[in-house]
mmCIF file of C-alpha atoms in Angstrom:
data_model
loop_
_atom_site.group_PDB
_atom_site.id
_atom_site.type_symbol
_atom_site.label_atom_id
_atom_site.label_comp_id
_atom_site.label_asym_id
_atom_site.label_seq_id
_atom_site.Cartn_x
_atom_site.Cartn_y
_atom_site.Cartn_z
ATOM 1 C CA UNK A 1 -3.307 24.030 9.069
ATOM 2 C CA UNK A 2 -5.884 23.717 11.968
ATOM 3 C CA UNK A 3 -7.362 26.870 13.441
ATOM 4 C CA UNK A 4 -6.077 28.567 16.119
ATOM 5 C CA UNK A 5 -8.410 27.594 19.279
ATOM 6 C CA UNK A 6 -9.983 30.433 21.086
ATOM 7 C CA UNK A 7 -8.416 31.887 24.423
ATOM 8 C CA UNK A 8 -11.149 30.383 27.240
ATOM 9 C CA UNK A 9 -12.499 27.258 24.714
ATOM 10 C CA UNK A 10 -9.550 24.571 25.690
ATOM 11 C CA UNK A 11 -11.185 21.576 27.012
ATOM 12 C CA UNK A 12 -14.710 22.334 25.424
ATOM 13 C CA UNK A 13 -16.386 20.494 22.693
ATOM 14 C CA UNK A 14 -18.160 22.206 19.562
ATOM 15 C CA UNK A 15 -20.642 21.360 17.159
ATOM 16 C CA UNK A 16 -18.074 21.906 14.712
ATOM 17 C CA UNK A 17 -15.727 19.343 16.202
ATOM 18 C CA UNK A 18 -15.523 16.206 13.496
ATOM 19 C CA UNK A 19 -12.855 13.528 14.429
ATOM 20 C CA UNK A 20 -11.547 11.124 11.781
ATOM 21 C CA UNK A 21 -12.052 7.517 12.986
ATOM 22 C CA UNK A 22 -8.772 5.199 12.815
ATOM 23 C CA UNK A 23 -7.582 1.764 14.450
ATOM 24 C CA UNK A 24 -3.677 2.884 15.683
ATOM 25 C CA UNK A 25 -1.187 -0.056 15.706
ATOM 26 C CA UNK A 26 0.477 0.427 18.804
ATOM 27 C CA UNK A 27 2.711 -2.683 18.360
ATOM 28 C CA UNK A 28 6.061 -2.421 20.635
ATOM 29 C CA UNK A 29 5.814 1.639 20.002
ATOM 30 C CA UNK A 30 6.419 3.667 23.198
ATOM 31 C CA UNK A 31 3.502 5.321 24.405
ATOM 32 C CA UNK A 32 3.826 7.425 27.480
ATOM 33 C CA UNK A 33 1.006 7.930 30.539
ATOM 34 C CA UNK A 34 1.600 11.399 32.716
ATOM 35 C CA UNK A 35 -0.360 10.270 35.954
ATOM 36 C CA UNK A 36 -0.005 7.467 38.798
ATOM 37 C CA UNK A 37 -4.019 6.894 39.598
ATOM 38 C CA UNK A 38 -6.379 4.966 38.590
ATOM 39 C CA UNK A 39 -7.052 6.368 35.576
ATOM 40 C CA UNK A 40 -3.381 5.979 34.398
ATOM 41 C CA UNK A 41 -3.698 2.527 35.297
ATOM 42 C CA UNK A 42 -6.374 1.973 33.629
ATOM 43 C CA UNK A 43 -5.151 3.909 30.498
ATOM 44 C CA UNK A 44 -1.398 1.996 30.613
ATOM 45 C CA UNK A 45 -3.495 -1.183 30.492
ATOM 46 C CA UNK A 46 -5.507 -0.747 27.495
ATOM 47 C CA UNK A 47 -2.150 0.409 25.933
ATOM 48 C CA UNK A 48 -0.190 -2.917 26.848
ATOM 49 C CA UNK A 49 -3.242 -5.081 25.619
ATOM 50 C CA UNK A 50 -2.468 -3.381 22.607
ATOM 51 C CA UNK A 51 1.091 -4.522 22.133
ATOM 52 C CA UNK A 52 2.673 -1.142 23.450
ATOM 53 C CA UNK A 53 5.223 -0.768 25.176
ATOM 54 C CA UNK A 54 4.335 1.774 28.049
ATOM 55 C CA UNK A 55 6.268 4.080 29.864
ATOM 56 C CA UNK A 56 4.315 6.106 33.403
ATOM 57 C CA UNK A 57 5.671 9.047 34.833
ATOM 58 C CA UNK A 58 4.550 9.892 38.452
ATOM 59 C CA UNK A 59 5.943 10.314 41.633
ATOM 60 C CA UNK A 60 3.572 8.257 42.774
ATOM 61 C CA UNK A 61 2.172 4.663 41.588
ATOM 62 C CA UNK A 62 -1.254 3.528 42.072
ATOM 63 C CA UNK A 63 -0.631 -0.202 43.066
ATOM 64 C CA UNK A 64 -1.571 -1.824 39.592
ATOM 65 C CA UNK A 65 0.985 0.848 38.172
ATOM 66 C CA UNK A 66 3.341 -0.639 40.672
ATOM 67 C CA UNK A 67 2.668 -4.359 40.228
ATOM 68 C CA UNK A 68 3.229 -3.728 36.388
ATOM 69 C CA UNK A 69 6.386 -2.213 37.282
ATOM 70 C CA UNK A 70 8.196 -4.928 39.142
ATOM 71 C CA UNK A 71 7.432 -7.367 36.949
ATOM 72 C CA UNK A 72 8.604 -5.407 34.112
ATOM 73 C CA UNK A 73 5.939 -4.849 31.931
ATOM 74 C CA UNK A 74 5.871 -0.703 32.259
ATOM 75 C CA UNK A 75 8.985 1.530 32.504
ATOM 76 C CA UNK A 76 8.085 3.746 35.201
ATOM 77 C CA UNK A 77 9.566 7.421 35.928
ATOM 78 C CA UNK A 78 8.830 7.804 39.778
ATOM 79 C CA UNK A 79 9.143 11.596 39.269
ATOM 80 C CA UNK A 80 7.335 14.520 37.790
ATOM 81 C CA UNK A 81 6.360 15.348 34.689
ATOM 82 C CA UNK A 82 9.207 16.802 32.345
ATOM 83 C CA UNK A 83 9.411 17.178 28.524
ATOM 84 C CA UNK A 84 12.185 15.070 28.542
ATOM 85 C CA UNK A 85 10.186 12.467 30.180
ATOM 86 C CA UNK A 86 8.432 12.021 26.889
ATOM 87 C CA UNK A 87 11.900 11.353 24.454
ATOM 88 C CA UNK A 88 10.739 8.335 22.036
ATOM 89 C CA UNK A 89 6.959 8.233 22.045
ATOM 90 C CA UNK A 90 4.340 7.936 19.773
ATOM 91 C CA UNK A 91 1.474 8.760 21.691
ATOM 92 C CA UNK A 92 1.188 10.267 24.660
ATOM 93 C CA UNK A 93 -2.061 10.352 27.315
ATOM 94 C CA UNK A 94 -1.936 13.266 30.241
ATOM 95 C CA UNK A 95 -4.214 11.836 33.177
ATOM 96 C CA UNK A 96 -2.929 13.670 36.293
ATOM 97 C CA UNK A 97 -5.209 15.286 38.751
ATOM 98 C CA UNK A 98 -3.649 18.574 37.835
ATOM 99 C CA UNK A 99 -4.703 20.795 35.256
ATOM 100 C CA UNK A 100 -1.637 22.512 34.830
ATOM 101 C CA UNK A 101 0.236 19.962 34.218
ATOM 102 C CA UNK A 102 -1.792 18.120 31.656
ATOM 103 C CA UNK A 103 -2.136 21.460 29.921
ATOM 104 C CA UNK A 104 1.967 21.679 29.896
ATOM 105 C CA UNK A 105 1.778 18.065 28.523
ATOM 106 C CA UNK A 106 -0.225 19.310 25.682
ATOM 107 C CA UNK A 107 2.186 21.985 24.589
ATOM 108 C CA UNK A 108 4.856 20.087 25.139
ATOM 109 C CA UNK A 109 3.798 17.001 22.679
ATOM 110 C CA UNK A 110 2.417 19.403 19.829
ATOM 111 C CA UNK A 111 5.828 21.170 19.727
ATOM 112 C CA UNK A 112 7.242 17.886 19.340
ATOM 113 C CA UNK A 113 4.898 16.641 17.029
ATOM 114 C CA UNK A 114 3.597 13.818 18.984
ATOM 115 C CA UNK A 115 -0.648 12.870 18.948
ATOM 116 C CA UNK A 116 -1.544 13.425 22.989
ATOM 117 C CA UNK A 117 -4.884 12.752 24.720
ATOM 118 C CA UNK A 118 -5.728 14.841 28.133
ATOM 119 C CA UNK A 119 -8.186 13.033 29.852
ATOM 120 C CA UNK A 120 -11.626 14.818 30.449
ATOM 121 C CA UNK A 121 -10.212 17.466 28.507
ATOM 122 C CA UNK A 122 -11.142 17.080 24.639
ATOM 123 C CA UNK A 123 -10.015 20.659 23.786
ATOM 124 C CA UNK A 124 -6.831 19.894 24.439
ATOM 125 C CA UNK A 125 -6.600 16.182 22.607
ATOM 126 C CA UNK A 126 -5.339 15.701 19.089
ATOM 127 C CA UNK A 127 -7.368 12.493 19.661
ATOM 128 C CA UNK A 128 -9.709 11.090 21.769
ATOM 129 C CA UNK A 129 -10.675 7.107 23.053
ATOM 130 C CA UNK A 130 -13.780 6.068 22.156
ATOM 131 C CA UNK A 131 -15.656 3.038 24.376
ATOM 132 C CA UNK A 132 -14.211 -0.065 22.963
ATOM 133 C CA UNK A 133 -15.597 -3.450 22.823
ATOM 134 C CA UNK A 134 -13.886 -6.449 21.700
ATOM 135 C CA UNK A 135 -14.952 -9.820 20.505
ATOM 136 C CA UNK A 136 -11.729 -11.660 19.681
ATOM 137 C CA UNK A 137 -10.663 -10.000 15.856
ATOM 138 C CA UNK A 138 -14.039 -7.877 15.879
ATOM 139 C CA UNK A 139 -13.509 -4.361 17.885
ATOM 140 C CA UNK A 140 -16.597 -2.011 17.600
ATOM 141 C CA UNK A 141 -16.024 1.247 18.738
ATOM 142 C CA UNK A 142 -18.229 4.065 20.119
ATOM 143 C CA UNK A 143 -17.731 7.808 20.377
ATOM 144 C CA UNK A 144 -19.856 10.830 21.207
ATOM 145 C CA UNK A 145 -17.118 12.997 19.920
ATOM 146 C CA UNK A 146 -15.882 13.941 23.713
ATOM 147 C CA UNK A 147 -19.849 15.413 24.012
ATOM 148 C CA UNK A 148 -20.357 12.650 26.217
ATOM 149 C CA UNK A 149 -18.281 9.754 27.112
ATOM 150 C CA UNK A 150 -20.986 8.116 29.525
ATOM 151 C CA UNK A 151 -23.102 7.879 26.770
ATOM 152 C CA UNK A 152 -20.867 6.013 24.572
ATOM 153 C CA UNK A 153 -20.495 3.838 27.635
ATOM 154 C CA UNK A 154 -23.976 3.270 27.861
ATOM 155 C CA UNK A 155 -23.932 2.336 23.887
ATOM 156 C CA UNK A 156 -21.272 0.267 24.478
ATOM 157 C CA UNK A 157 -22.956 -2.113 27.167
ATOM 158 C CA UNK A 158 -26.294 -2.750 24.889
ATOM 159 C CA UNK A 159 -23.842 -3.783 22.075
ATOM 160 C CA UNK A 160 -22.266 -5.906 24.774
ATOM 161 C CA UNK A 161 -25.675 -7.977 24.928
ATOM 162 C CA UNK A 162 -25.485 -8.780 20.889
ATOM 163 C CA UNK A 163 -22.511 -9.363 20.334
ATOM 164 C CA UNK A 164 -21.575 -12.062 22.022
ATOM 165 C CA UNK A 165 -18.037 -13.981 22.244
ATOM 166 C CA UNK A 166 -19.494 -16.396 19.416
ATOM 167 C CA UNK A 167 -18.553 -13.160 16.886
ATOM 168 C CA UNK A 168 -14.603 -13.783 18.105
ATOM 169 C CA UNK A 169 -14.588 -17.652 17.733
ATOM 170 C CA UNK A 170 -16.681 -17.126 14.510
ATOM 171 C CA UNK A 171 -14.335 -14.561 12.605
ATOM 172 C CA UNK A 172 -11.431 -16.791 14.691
ATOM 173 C CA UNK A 173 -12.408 -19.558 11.987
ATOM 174 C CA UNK A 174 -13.431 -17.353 9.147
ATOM 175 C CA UNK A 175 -9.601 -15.390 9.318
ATOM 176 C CA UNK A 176 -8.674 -19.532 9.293
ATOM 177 C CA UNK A 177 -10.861 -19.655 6.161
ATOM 178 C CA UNK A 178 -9.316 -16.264 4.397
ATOM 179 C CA UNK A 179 -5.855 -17.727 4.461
ATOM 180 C CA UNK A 180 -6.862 -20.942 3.577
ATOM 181 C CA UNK A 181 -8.599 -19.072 0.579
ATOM 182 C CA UNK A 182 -5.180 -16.742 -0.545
ATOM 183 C CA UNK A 183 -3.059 -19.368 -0.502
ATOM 184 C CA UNK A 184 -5.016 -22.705 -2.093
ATOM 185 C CA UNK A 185 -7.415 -20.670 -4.727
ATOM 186 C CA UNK A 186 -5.493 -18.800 -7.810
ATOM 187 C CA UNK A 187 -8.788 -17.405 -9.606
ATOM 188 C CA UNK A 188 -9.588 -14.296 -8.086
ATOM 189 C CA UNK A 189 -13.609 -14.142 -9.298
ATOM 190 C CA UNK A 190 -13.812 -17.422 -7.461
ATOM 191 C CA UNK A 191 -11.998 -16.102 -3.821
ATOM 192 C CA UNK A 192 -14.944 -13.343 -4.178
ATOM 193 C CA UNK A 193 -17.192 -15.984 -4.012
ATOM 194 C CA UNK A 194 -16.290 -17.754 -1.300
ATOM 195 C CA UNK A 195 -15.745 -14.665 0.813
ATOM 196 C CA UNK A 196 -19.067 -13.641 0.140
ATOM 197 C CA UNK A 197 -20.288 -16.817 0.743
ATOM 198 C CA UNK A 198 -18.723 -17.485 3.897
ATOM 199 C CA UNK A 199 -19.716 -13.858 4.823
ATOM 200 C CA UNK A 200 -23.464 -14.220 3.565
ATOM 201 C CA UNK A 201 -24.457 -17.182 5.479
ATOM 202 C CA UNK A 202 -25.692 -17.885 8.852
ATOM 203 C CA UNK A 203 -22.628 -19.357 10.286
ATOM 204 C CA UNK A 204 -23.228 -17.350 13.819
ATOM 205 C CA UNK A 205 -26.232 -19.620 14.471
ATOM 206 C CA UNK A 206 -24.432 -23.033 13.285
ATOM 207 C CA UNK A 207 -21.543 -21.916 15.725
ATOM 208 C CA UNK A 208 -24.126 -21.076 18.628
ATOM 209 C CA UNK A 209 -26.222 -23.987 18.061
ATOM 210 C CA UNK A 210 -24.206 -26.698 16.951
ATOM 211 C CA UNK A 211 -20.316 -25.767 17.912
ATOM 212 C CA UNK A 212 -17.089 -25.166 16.488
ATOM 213 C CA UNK A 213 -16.836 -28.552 14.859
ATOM 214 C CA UNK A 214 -20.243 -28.172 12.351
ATOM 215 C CA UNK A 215 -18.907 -24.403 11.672
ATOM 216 C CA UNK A 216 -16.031 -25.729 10.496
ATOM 217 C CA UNK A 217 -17.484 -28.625 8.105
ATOM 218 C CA UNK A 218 -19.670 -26.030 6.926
ATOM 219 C CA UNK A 219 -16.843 -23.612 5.912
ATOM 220 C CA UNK A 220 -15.266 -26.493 4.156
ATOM 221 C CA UNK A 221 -18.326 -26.998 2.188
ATOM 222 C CA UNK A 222 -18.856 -23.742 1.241
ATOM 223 C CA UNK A 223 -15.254 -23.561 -0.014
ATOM 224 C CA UNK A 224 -15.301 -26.355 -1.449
ATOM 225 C CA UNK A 225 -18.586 -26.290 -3.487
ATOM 226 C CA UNK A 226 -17.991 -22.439 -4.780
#
């Protein structure tokens, strides 16, 4: 069981404090978002690019909030924060302007079992977001462990710089490739070959300096000749 946390430590950040990377599949799961600004908006949005389905609970609705809400792509509870307003979820991020309320959140979704994240707050998150960068399939991310989330920020943006979009289209075609693999090669000594074939080579600079259509007959060789 975890240890107790200190009267007077909530929302601070230890030495001692290890998290346990993991990619969450969010897929058509209900994740709720206690706030209306522009952090909630920005937090219900990452959600829905992740497949979620997102339910916001605020009086009010920052106008994104609102857009998303007439078209139907976020339930929205126009009212304040309750425990009942979290019934169904998987997840659950607190970004009001009120620490009161966020801290209620907490409680609230650890009685019930359910992972929460209280923004600017990481002593009272059972997880926290790291800066995320994506590149079609490939998604590096970078955490300071709540220490310092402008720094991972910072990290974030010179990764930016090398990888480019050419890692998306490239592992675009290698997934292609993978499948292709599993389902047309039955010796399994020779699908470790081609994958580390295909994952040894310089296909990034065939892709970047001669297009999708040379990586492609290049894949097909290596497949074909290993």
């Amino acid at each position: 069981m975890p240890k107790p946390v200190p009267p007077g430590t909530l929302g601070k950040v230890t030495m001692e404090t290890t998290y346990y990377p993991v990619f969450f599949q969010l897929k058509n799961k209900l994740c709720v978002v206690i706030g209306g600004g522009d952090v909630a908006a920005r937090k219900a949005a990452s959600l829905l690019a992740a497949g979620a389905a997102v339910r916001v609970v605020s009086p009010d609705l920052h106008p994104e909030l609102e857009s998303l809400a007439a078209s139907g792509r976020i339930e929205a509870l126009r009212c304040p924060y309750t425990k009942e307003s979290l019934a169904g979820a998987t997840l659950v991020i607190a970004a009001t302007s009120r620490a009161d309320v966020n801290r209620e959140a907490a409680a609230d979704c650890r009685a019930l079992g359910i992972p929460v994240n209280v923004v600017d707050a990481p002593g009272l998150c059972d997880f926290i977001v790291p800066a995320t960068l994506r590149r079609g399939p490939l998604t590096i991310a970078v955490s300071t462990g709540g220490s310092m989330p402008a720094m991972a920020k910072k990290i974030r943006r010179r990764l930016e710089e090398e990888f480019d979009e050419a890692y998306g289209e490239l592992l675009d075609a290698l997934g292609e490739a993978r499948t292709r693999v599993l389902r047309d090669v039955e010796d399994p000594a020779r699908r470790k070959a081609i994958f580390t074939a295909l994952s040894g080579g310089d296909l990034l600079t065939v892709l970047r300096q001669e297009g999708r259509s040379e990586l492609d007959k290049q894949i097909d060789e290596i497949i074909k000749n290993t």
